[in-house]
XYZ file of C-alpha atoms in Angstrom:
685
model
C 39.399 52.067 -96.824
C 40.600 53.307 -93.458
C 37.878 55.825 -93.305
C 35.367 53.095 -93.910
C 36.591 50.665 -91.123
C 36.822 53.194 -88.225
C 33.133 53.535 -87.705
C 32.775 49.743 -87.486
C 35.373 49.483 -84.558
C 33.751 52.289 -82.727
C 30.402 50.566 -82.990
C 31.740 47.301 -81.390
C 33.276 49.044 -78.359
C 30.050 49.393 -76.289
C 29.305 45.713 -76.737
C 32.702 44.723 -75.403
C 32.369 47.012 -72.418
C 28.978 45.518 -71.642
C 30.414 41.983 -71.755
C 33.255 43.015 -69.425
C 30.847 44.575 -66.954
C 28.675 41.476 -67.030
C 31.644 39.205 -66.260
C 32.727 41.368 -63.339
C 29.200 41.356 -61.912
C 28.898 37.576 -62.110
C 32.282 37.126 -60.449
C 31.308 39.374 -57.555
C 28.038 37.460 -57.081
C 29.873 34.173 -57.035
C 32.307 35.454 -54.424
C 29.436 36.687 -52.230
C 27.611 33.377 -52.580
C 30.680 31.418 -51.613
C 31.288 33.654 -48.634
C 27.658 33.297 -47.496
C 27.834 29.556 -47.947
C 30.977 29.281 -45.852
C 29.527 31.491 -43.105
C 26.274 29.533 -43.061
C 28.139 26.264 -42.810
C 30.132 27.525 -39.871
C 26.967 28.834 -38.217
C 25.230 25.512 -38.739
C 28.143 23.748 -37.111
C 27.679 25.953 -34.044
C 23.947 25.086 -33.809
C 24.122 21.402 -34.773
C 21.985 18.963 -32.667
C 23.320 15.523 -31.708
C 21.957 12.869 -34.015
C 20.750 10.680 -31.116
C 18.895 13.543 -29.427
C 16.059 15.899 -30.184
C 16.535 19.639 -29.874
C 13.939 22.312 -29.316
C 15.748 25.643 -29.310
C 17.966 25.443 -26.200
C 16.257 22.314 -24.769
C 18.193 19.118 -25.557
C 16.253 15.846 -25.140
C 18.602 12.870 -24.871
C 16.618 10.866 -22.321
C 15.736 7.175 -22.739
C 18.317 6.649 -25.495
C 20.497 3.982 -23.865
C 23.476 6.361 -23.844
C 26.637 5.504 -21.937
C 28.188 8.949 -22.427
C 27.044 12.489 -23.112
C 27.336 13.475 -26.819
C 28.693 16.796 -28.078
C 26.229 19.554 -27.367
C 25.615 22.915 -29.041
C 26.912 25.926 -27.093
C 23.403 27.355 -26.754
C 22.042 24.369 -24.772
C 20.529 25.441 -21.422
C 18.415 22.455 -20.288
C 19.717 18.889 -20.679
C 17.430 15.854 -20.362
C 19.757 12.884 -19.876
C 17.692 10.722 -17.515
C 16.964 7.003 -17.910
C 20.236 6.163 -19.660
C 23.364 4.176 -18.767
C 25.713 7.112 -18.290
C 28.527 6.506 -15.807
C 31.191 8.851 -14.468
C 33.672 8.260 -17.346
C 30.853 9.156 -19.718
C 30.896 12.809 -18.571
C 33.296 14.631 -20.932
C 35.540 17.384 -19.609
C 34.232 19.655 -22.371
C 30.994 19.852 -20.442
C 32.635 22.347 -18.090
C 32.800 24.884 -20.937
C 29.028 24.742 -21.655
C 28.359 27.973 -19.767
C 24.776 28.291 -20.989
C 23.550 25.179 -19.161
C 21.189 25.921 -16.269
C 19.362 22.598 -15.558
C 20.655 19.026 -15.878
C 18.558 15.861 -15.447
C 20.860 12.902 -14.809
C 18.618 10.720 -12.670
C 18.286 6.970 -13.196
C 21.756 6.431 -14.623
C 24.818 4.515 -13.437
C 26.763 7.203 -11.582
C 28.595 5.894 -8.522
C 30.387 9.137 -7.693
C 29.318 12.747 -7.594
C 30.006 14.195 -11.090
C 32.919 16.653 -11.203
C 32.903 17.924 -14.808
C 29.645 19.845 -14.691
C 29.513 23.491 -15.816
C 29.651 26.180 -13.082
C 26.486 27.805 -14.450
C 24.169 25.036 -13.180
C 21.214 26.149 -11.025
C 19.319 22.840 -10.755
C 20.809 19.337 -10.688
C 18.887 16.043 -10.599
C 21.013 13.042 -9.579
C 18.411 10.842 -7.906
C 18.214 7.077 -8.445
C 21.910 6.496 -9.030
C 24.486 4.827 -6.805
C 26.331 7.901 -5.522
C 28.051 7.197 -2.198
C 29.918 10.379 -1.346
C 29.393 14.147 -1.478
C 32.791 15.879 -1.758
C 33.112 19.562 -1.088
C 35.350 20.034 -4.139
C 32.637 18.821 -6.538
C 29.992 21.139 -5.085
C 32.422 24.045 -5.027
C 32.498 23.942 -8.843
C 28.807 24.970 -8.885
C 28.559 28.159 -6.798
C 25.211 29.118 -8.387
C 23.495 25.838 -7.477
C 19.987 26.346 -6.013
C 18.315 22.898 -6.166
C 20.032 19.560 -5.588
C 18.195 16.228 -5.818
C 20.071 13.231 -4.398
C 17.186 10.888 -3.571
C 17.562 7.107 -3.856
C 21.339 6.869 -3.656
C 23.760 5.231 -1.203
C 24.836 8.278 0.769
C 25.619 7.823 4.469
C 26.313 10.437 7.103
C 30.047 9.772 7.214
C 30.340 9.941 3.424
C 29.297 13.614 3.378
C 32.462 15.664 3.655
C 32.607 18.174 6.476
C 31.312 21.577 5.337
C 30.433 20.034 1.972
C 27.862 22.761 1.237
C 29.919 25.695 2.459
C 30.598 26.936 -1.094
C 26.934 26.869 -2.159
C 25.485 30.028 -0.630
C 22.436 29.965 -2.940
C 21.289 26.383 -2.242
C 17.573 26.521 -1.381
C 16.397 22.923 -1.857
C 18.150 19.715 -0.808
C 16.576 16.276 -1.226
C 18.325 13.322 0.459
C 15.381 10.940 0.763
C 15.887 7.170 0.788
C 19.584 7.062 1.530
C 21.566 5.631 4.454
C 21.725 8.662 6.737
C 21.861 8.025 10.487
C 21.846 11.681 11.560
C 21.199 15.175 10.214
C 24.029 16.261 7.872
C 26.194 18.990 9.361
C 27.225 22.235 7.731
C 23.985 22.836 5.843
C 23.857 26.294 4.202
C 21.867 29.054 5.878
C 20.041 29.724 2.580
C 18.262 26.331 2.721
C 14.448 26.594 2.487
C 13.372 22.965 1.947
C 15.067 19.874 3.387
C 13.802 16.335 2.796
C 15.413 13.493 4.751
C 12.575 10.966 4.714
C 13.074 7.179 4.714
C 16.545 7.141 6.200
C 17.870 5.737 9.494
C 17.926 8.914 11.546
C 17.311 8.088 15.206
C 18.783 11.087 17.048
C 18.464 14.838 16.559
C 20.828 16.837 18.775
C 20.385 20.448 19.770
C 22.722 21.851 17.124
C 21.285 19.820 14.203
C 19.401 22.748 12.636
C 21.560 25.576 13.913
C 21.703 28.503 11.522
C 18.811 27.319 9.300
C 16.672 30.347 9.954
C 15.343 30.351 6.353
C 14.066 26.756 6.432
C 10.389 26.559 5.434
C 9.757 22.832 4.887
C 11.267 19.929 6.828
C 10.347 16.306 6.037
C 11.595 13.533 8.364
C 9.129 10.763 7.506
C 10.000 7.103 7.879
C 12.933 7.383 10.276
C 13.644 5.960 13.756
C 12.816 9.039 15.800
C 11.569 8.708 19.385
C 10.839 11.378 21.973
C 13.806 10.424 24.129
C 16.259 11.022 21.253
C 15.068 14.477 20.197
C 16.551 17.454 22.053
C 13.997 19.751 23.661
C 14.951 22.848 21.688
C 15.665 21.089 18.382
C 12.762 22.556 16.421
C 12.442 25.813 18.325
C 15.386 27.195 16.319
C 13.373 26.919 13.079
C 11.415 30.104 13.602
C 10.216 30.424 9.968
C 9.170 26.794 9.484
C 5.783 26.450 7.735
C 5.623 22.665 7.187
C 6.854 19.877 9.465
C 6.300 16.203 8.638
C 7.203 13.450 11.120
C 5.158 10.616 9.631
C 6.028 6.950 10.308
C 8.278 7.374 13.316
C 8.041 6.151 16.931
C 6.787 9.256 18.690
C 4.524 8.818 21.725
C 3.768 12.543 22.028
C 4.525 15.472 19.726
C 8.036 16.853 20.156
C 8.235 19.685 22.667
C 8.801 23.323 21.708
C 7.532 23.024 18.154
C 7.850 26.246 16.136
C 4.471 27.906 16.301
C 4.803 31.368 14.778
C 4.520 30.394 11.088
C 3.695 26.663 11.093
C 0.880 25.854 8.647
C 1.060 22.066 8.142
C 1.870 19.529 10.871
C 1.877 15.817 9.981
C 2.165 13.298 12.838
C 0.305 10.325 11.367
C 1.384 6.699 11.758
C 3.372 7.130 14.949
C 2.674 5.707 18.411
C 0.930 8.756 19.849
C -1.021 7.928 22.991
C -1.343 11.382 24.470
C -1.434 14.977 23.254
C -0.244 17.321 26.033
C -2.443 20.356 26.477
C 0.255 22.819 25.436
C 1.688 20.867 22.502
C -0.128 23.048 19.913
C 0.058 26.308 21.801
C 0.527 29.465 19.758
C -0.111 27.826 16.350
C -2.485 30.523 15.153
C -1.567 29.975 11.484
C -1.895 26.182 11.436
C -4.050 25.125 8.472
C -3.706 21.330 8.460
C -3.198 18.874 11.325
C -2.888 15.142 10.655
C -2.999 12.750 13.641
C -4.154 9.667 11.731
C -2.993 6.146 12.464
C -2.060 6.537 16.129
C -3.365 5.236 19.461
C -5.245 8.321 20.634
C -8.463 7.804 22.566
C -9.072 11.344 23.780
C -7.763 14.896 23.537
C -7.324 17.259 26.500
C -9.573 20.270 26.880
C -8.026 23.406 25.444
C -5.718 21.622 23.005
C -7.136 23.570 20.035
C -7.596 26.919 21.767
C -5.055 28.671 19.490
C -5.930 26.914 16.230
C -7.920 29.817 14.820
C -7.000 29.087 11.183
C -7.284 25.289 11.226
C -9.119 24.113 8.100
C -8.310 20.372 7.999
C -8.268 17.952 10.940
C -7.408 14.354 9.989
C -7.730 11.865 12.855
C -8.783 8.579 11.243
C -7.355 5.307 12.501
C -7.483 6.116 16.244
C -9.544 4.242 18.897
C -11.549 7.271 20.012
C -13.492 6.877 23.265
C -16.475 9.174 22.833
C -17.466 9.834 26.422
C -17.875 13.038 28.340
C -14.134 13.483 27.981
C -14.733 14.738 24.407
C -17.683 16.991 25.190
C -15.433 20.020 24.755
C -14.359 18.827 21.288
C -17.983 18.274 20.310
C -18.780 21.892 21.251
C -15.663 23.178 19.492
C -16.520 21.431 16.218
C -20.081 22.726 16.229
C -18.826 26.224 16.962
C -16.469 26.080 13.965
C -19.220 24.796 11.672
C -18.284 24.638 7.979
C -14.961 26.421 8.443
C -13.196 23.143 9.241
C -13.104 19.736 7.529
C -12.803 16.750 9.881
C -11.960 13.240 8.688
C -12.044 10.073 10.781
C -13.422 11.289 14.116
C -15.542 8.146 14.582
C -16.100 6.514 17.942
C -14.466 3.222 18.847
C -16.163 3.057 22.211
C -18.354 2.788 24.213
C -20.233 0.052 22.364
C -23.492 1.974 22.091
C -21.868 4.683 19.960
C -19.328 2.537 18.087
C -18.682 3.704 14.508
C -20.709 6.873 15.033
C -19.261 10.310 14.301
C -18.595 12.485 17.318
C -20.512 15.412 15.860
C -23.664 13.238 15.705
C -23.742 12.413 19.442
C -26.109 15.191 20.427
C -28.170 13.183 22.934
C -25.114 11.587 24.563
C -23.456 14.962 25.046
C -26.638 16.344 26.587
C -26.503 13.528 29.137
C -22.966 14.594 30.051
C -24.214 18.117 30.643
C -27.075 16.846 32.845
C -24.728 14.725 34.942
C -22.324 17.616 35.441
C -25.125 20.043 36.349
C -26.735 17.607 38.778
C -23.405 16.885 40.467
C -22.710 20.586 40.948
C -26.198 21.171 42.396
C -25.829 18.328 44.871
C -22.460 19.557 46.131
C -23.770 23.090 46.602
C -27.006 22.000 48.264
C -25.242 19.619 50.644
C -23.183 22.310 52.257
C -19.934 21.054 50.857
C -20.663 17.354 51.388
C -19.653 15.350 48.336
C -22.707 13.395 47.210
C -21.440 12.625 43.734
C -21.534 8.924 44.506
C -25.176 8.946 43.450
C -24.120 9.809 39.895
C -21.772 7.896 37.669
C -18.696 10.057 37.025
C -17.367 10.243 33.474
C -15.173 7.283 32.595
C -13.279 8.689 29.627
C -9.577 7.900 29.732
C -6.530 8.154 27.565
C -6.148 4.421 27.100
C -6.534 1.193 29.028
C -4.113 -1.710 28.898
C -4.675 -5.126 30.399
C -1.374 -6.891 30.872
C 1.338 -7.637 33.367
C 3.581 -4.598 33.354
C 5.734 -4.760 36.537
C 8.099 -2.112 35.282
C 5.486 0.688 35.374
C 5.063 1.082 39.127
C 2.228 -1.368 39.663
C 0.814 -2.320 43.070
C 2.998 -4.567 45.202
C 1.055 -7.565 46.436
C 3.563 -8.046 49.236
C 2.496 -4.863 51.020
C -0.091 -4.911 53.775
C -3.097 -2.693 53.054
C -5.480 -4.508 55.354
C -6.556 -1.587 57.503
C -6.204 1.231 55.003
C -8.880 2.476 52.625
C -6.832 5.586 51.920
C -3.223 6.430 51.223
C -1.172 9.590 51.573
C 2.086 10.313 49.768
C 4.380 13.270 49.366
C 2.197 14.966 46.768
C -0.980 12.860 46.520
C -3.739 11.651 48.844
C -5.811 8.677 47.650
C -9.197 7.522 48.948
C -11.248 4.504 47.814
C -14.837 3.627 48.683
C -16.836 0.556 47.561
C -20.205 1.533 46.087
C -21.651 -1.875 45.221
C -20.647 -5.483 44.820
C -18.821 -4.696 41.552
C -17.778 -1.012 41.682
C -15.390 1.146 43.677
C -15.173 4.928 43.674
C -11.637 6.371 43.672
C -10.985 10.000 44.651
C -7.721 11.850 45.153
C -6.208 15.250 45.759
C -2.771 16.593 44.806
C -0.526 19.328 46.128
C 1.044 20.123 42.747
C -0.450 20.093 39.246
C 0.150 17.070 37.049
C -0.508 16.382 33.370
C -2.013 12.944 34.097
C -2.212 10.143 36.647
C -1.445 6.476 36.255
C -4.171 4.453 37.987
C -3.691 0.690 38.382
C -5.562 -1.971 40.280
C -5.350 -5.711 40.800
C -7.469 -8.347 42.391
C -5.794 -10.327 45.168
C -6.045 -14.069 44.782
C -5.611 -16.792 47.339
C -2.661 -15.974 49.564
C -2.236 -12.489 48.081
C -1.164 -13.950 44.758
C -0.679 -11.466 41.923
C -3.734 -11.445 39.692
C -4.513 -9.724 36.408
C -3.445 -6.080 36.482
C -5.418 -3.314 34.822
C -3.891 0.099 34.206
C -5.219 3.341 32.798
C -4.109 6.944 32.415
C -6.411 9.610 33.831
C -6.345 13.247 32.746
C -4.713 15.724 35.086
C -7.903 17.707 35.653
C -9.811 14.687 36.982
C -10.175 14.044 40.720
C -12.356 10.944 40.699
C -12.696 7.692 38.815
C -15.223 4.865 38.968
C -13.990 1.284 38.740
C -16.742 -0.992 37.442
C -17.195 -4.640 36.435
C -15.223 -5.815 39.462
C -15.606 -9.236 41.049
C -17.886 -9.516 44.117
C -16.430 -10.638 47.451
C -12.919 -9.690 46.310
C -10.047 -7.595 47.614
C -8.423 -5.038 45.342
C -5.236 -3.047 45.701
C -5.610 0.329 43.991
C -2.563 2.501 43.349
C -1.984 5.876 41.721
C 1.106 7.864 40.756
C 1.182 11.401 39.278
C 3.050 11.747 36.007
C 5.247 14.640 34.886
C 3.359 17.837 34.118
C 3.857 19.816 30.905
C 6.843 22.040 30.638
C 4.928 25.239 31.352
C 3.830 24.125 34.841
C 6.451 25.302 37.290
C 7.327 23.147 40.222
C 5.507 20.109 38.910
C 6.675 16.579 39.386
C 9.618 16.030 37.089
C 10.386 13.042 35.000
C 13.298 12.202 37.294
C 11.033 11.548 40.292
C 11.229 7.983 41.538
C 7.870 6.357 40.746
C 8.116 4.178 43.835
C 8.340 7.245 46.078
C 5.340 8.934 44.411
C 3.243 5.725 44.335
C 0.254 5.821 46.705
C -1.868 2.716 47.276
C -5.025 1.771 49.133
C -7.113 -1.339 49.547
C -10.829 -1.907 48.903
C -13.106 -4.905 49.257
C -16.238 -5.444 47.226
C -19.317 -6.690 49.033
C -21.570 -9.682 48.451
C -24.295 -9.104 45.881
C -27.801 -8.701 47.264
C -30.528 -11.199 46.218
C -32.049 -8.574 43.946
C -28.715 -7.956 42.279
C -28.167 -11.684 41.880
C -31.553 -12.006 40.194
C -30.653 -9.126 37.896
C -27.378 -10.809 37.029
C -29.154 -14.070 36.252
C -31.678 -12.213 34.107
C -28.934 -10.438 32.268
C -27.162 -13.731 31.654
C -30.370 -15.258 30.359
C -30.968 -12.239 28.149
C -27.450 -12.668 26.860
C -27.968 -16.366 26.117
C -31.403 -15.983 24.496
C -30.286 -13.922 21.482
C -27.480 -16.387 20.839
C -29.881 -19.320 20.963
C -32.267 -17.482 18.645
C -29.498 -16.802 16.146
C -28.375 -20.442 16.149
C -31.946 -21.713 15.793
C -32.755 -19.280 12.989
C -29.623 -20.236 11.088
C -30.468 -23.922 11.439
C -34.003 -23.348 10.139
C -32.756 -21.364 7.145
C -30.247 -24.050 6.221
C -32.923 -26.752 6.509
C -35.360 -24.843 4.295
C -32.657 -24.207 1.712
C -31.783 -27.918 1.686
C -35.437 -28.966 1.266
C -35.949 -26.452 -1.515
C -32.809 -27.657 -3.272
C -33.980 -31.281 -3.111
C -37.388 -30.284 -4.492
C -35.842 -28.385 -7.408
C -33.500 -31.264 -8.192
C -36.358 -33.774 -8.180
C -38.516 -31.537 -10.365
C -35.723 -31.127 -12.832
C -35.130 -34.860 -13.050
C -38.807 -35.716 -13.564
C -39.411 -32.880 -16.033
C -42.220 -31.256 -14.015
C -40.466 -28.002 -13.406
C -41.587 -25.243 -15.788
C -43.615 -27.668 -17.971
C -47.201 -27.702 -19.081
C -48.327 -29.492 -15.943
C -48.380 -26.122 -14.237
C -51.039 -24.623 -16.506
C -54.756 -25.024 -16.772
C -57.358 -23.829 -19.184
C -57.893 -20.649 -17.172
C -54.331 -19.481 -17.769
C -53.137 -18.398 -21.166
C -49.741 -19.042 -22.587
C -48.698 -15.445 -22.013
C -48.677 -15.865 -18.225
C -46.007 -18.495 -18.177
C -43.145 -17.444 -15.919
C -40.446 -19.387 -17.735
C -39.305 -18.366 -21.187
C -39.275 -21.508 -23.269
C -36.767 -20.124 -25.690
C -34.352 -19.016 -23.020
C -34.790 -22.231 -21.048
C -34.086 -24.405 -24.093
C -31.159 -22.346 -25.283
C -33.085 -21.323 -28.402
C -32.220 -18.519 -30.744
C -35.456 -16.855 -31.845
C -36.011 -14.946 -35.082
C -38.920 -14.256 -37.485
C -38.486 -17.233 -39.806
C -37.060 -20.292 -38.126
C -37.006 -21.403 -34.542
C -34.231 -23.867 -34.007
C -33.215 -25.780 -30.904
C -29.678 -27.082 -30.724
C -30.038 -30.262 -28.634
C -32.491 -31.569 -27.657
C -35.245 -29.626 -29.416
C -37.367 -29.152 -32.459
C -37.698 -27.046 -35.572
C -40.641 -24.819 -36.428
C -41.414 -23.375 -39.837
C -44.173 -20.764 -39.528
C -46.993 -20.667 -42.054
C -47.731 -17.624 -44.099
C -49.590 -14.914 -42.250
C -53.333 -15.446 -42.238
C -53.162 -18.946 -43.743
C -55.776 -21.167 -42.064
C -54.689 -24.512 -40.730
C -57.011 -26.978 -42.426
C -56.740 -30.674 -41.829
C -55.253 -32.580 -44.730
C -56.486 -36.129 -44.512
C -54.386 -38.990 -45.700
C -51.394 -36.724 -46.028
C -48.538 -36.998 -43.663
C -47.339 -33.450 -44.204
C -45.673 -32.668 -40.895
C -45.782 -29.016 -39.942
C -43.903 -29.580 -36.700
C -41.754 -32.589 -36.074
C -39.457 -33.618 -33.307
C -35.776 -33.607 -34.120
C -34.537 -35.152 -30.847
C -37.272 -36.132 -28.418
C -36.564 -34.638 -25.024
C -36.472 -36.661 -21.822
C -39.852 -35.789 -20.329
C -39.757 -32.214 -21.647
C -42.875 -30.825 -23.303
C -42.969 -29.537 -26.851
C -44.041 -25.890 -26.872
C -45.817 -23.834 -29.449
C -44.715 -20.414 -30.607
C -46.211 -17.180 -29.405
C -47.878 -16.330 -32.768
C -51.592 -17.154 -32.807
C -53.306 -18.577 -35.878
C -56.879 -17.380 -36.026
C -58.946 -20.413 -36.962
C -62.288 -21.173 -35.400
C -61.988 -24.869 -35.859
C -58.505 -25.152 -34.454
C -58.920 -22.739 -31.551
C -56.034 -21.264 -29.636
C -52.569 -22.728 -29.517
C -52.610 -23.912 -25.942
C -50.788 -27.044 -24.967
C -52.209 -30.227 -26.398
C -51.755 -31.970 -23.104
C -55.126 -30.440 -22.182
C -56.699 -32.795 -24.640
C -55.006 -35.782 -23.136
C -52.479 -36.087 -25.942
C -48.810 -36.093 -24.880
C -46.824 -33.288 -26.460
C -43.938 -35.436 -27.514
C -46.262 -37.919 -29.293
C -48.459 -35.394 -31.103
C -48.027 -34.340 -34.684
C -50.531 -32.507 -36.853
C -51.299 -34.218 -40.190
């Protein structure tokens, strides 16, 4: 029996081994699966996205969620969008400092009232605009040594709330925006790496010499909407910015461009919406790379010759909103624009005066500029032919000026009516000799000579009243290269005191009159008397007055006639409408068919027209068309109305449709009023 059972045990051994191997294999697989599951769970915990946010790889979008604090973030986050929430300073967790992968943080439009201190040191770009931050501590910025761009617009930062040397630990800072804050001066201690600085819409009124010291890398400077005036800007303020390419001084109180502007690399200069009244000849000198110049919204009437001599690269010139006086004073600009041709775009160079060229573009004044050339040529010929005798009084000298004011301005060195100029038609001062000569009953020619160059002259004159009383004073600025001026539209038989004072020359003119010179010492005055008008001139004046009155009378008479005709026509239309004779059959005869009627009956009656039924709402009628081609035969003794009045109109005719029924006996469907039968009383039976 033993020998029989042994082979059976040996046969079961491979099966048992196979089962053991299978169990071991399954156990190993289960252990591997569990290990993989645990590892995957841990990995998922590292990459988990906050439930209130949306994640796209390393970009975390938590903006516009109404958050009051920053949720837990995955370690791989590099760009955080947290704007438009309600996050305050306690809502910034300290764990944020350990998020070393973060490069950009958007925290604008939140409720921060202090500069955040728990930000990671890896930040390159930080947006904190539109909060209520009041201070900038150095310790908070020192935590971000890699910071390159800082946006602090629309906060409550003042000059005194910026800690001294606050940016000293940010050697990589290239962009700083402090627009729309409460700054009263340029912040001190700005890093030398700064390339763009925006300080617009603050309260900055003074820029000292050292304001931009050390900012040799600055490329763009924006100072729009401040309180800057020429007297409060140091002369060499901008000259230190040698690499500046864009300078914007919009919406300030500048009367002339600041002196010593950086010219080597400047490409965009914006001076619009200031109080510019004069552009000194050398104010744009050396700006060979300037591409865009904006002088819009100022009080400029002219530009000095040679102002654009170095603007070889200028492509845009914006000058709209200025009262340009397009006289011979701008002949040089006219030639310069035509020489540049299509290489430059000009906007707003339209004339404000004289009246004959008002609203015309300067480049279109070809004939007027030719007249300037003829006057200049004729004046030169007369002076040469006369052996040095000045005969220019026979020609009207150019009257272009910087600007003219008519007001009482005693603080600007105006003529003194208490002085005695009775025997003097000329005046001589320390640096100016003035000569006046009446030319006619209403014009005086003023000439002068100077010992030293001057940028411009202030010319003022007043008419003496009874007892030398002070009259209305007129003042104008005359360009420095002018030596004569013609006063016109003066009163006949009047005495005038005419005074002139040279103004300070530009900085490049050595030995010129300085701004510290006493105006009273440099003031030179003379007296002139206009003559009585001749009879011929009086007749011309009367004719001119009559010619002035006649157009006004014609305009008034024409307007009265038009109003009268309109009133008569209105009364006629009203009467016709009331009596029902307007657009009715009374206007038609047998010679005119129905097709020539100018009024559409359907439109006039408010009718909706289709192919089956014509129905008038009120008042009106209803028409049911007959079958096509059916003749209209009389049906005696039958009162089968084809057309009947629903609501008889008040004097309004009943009109037929446009479809003709071809019947020899009935004829055409003209109005039945031709047969003497009233439309409203007719019915076909």
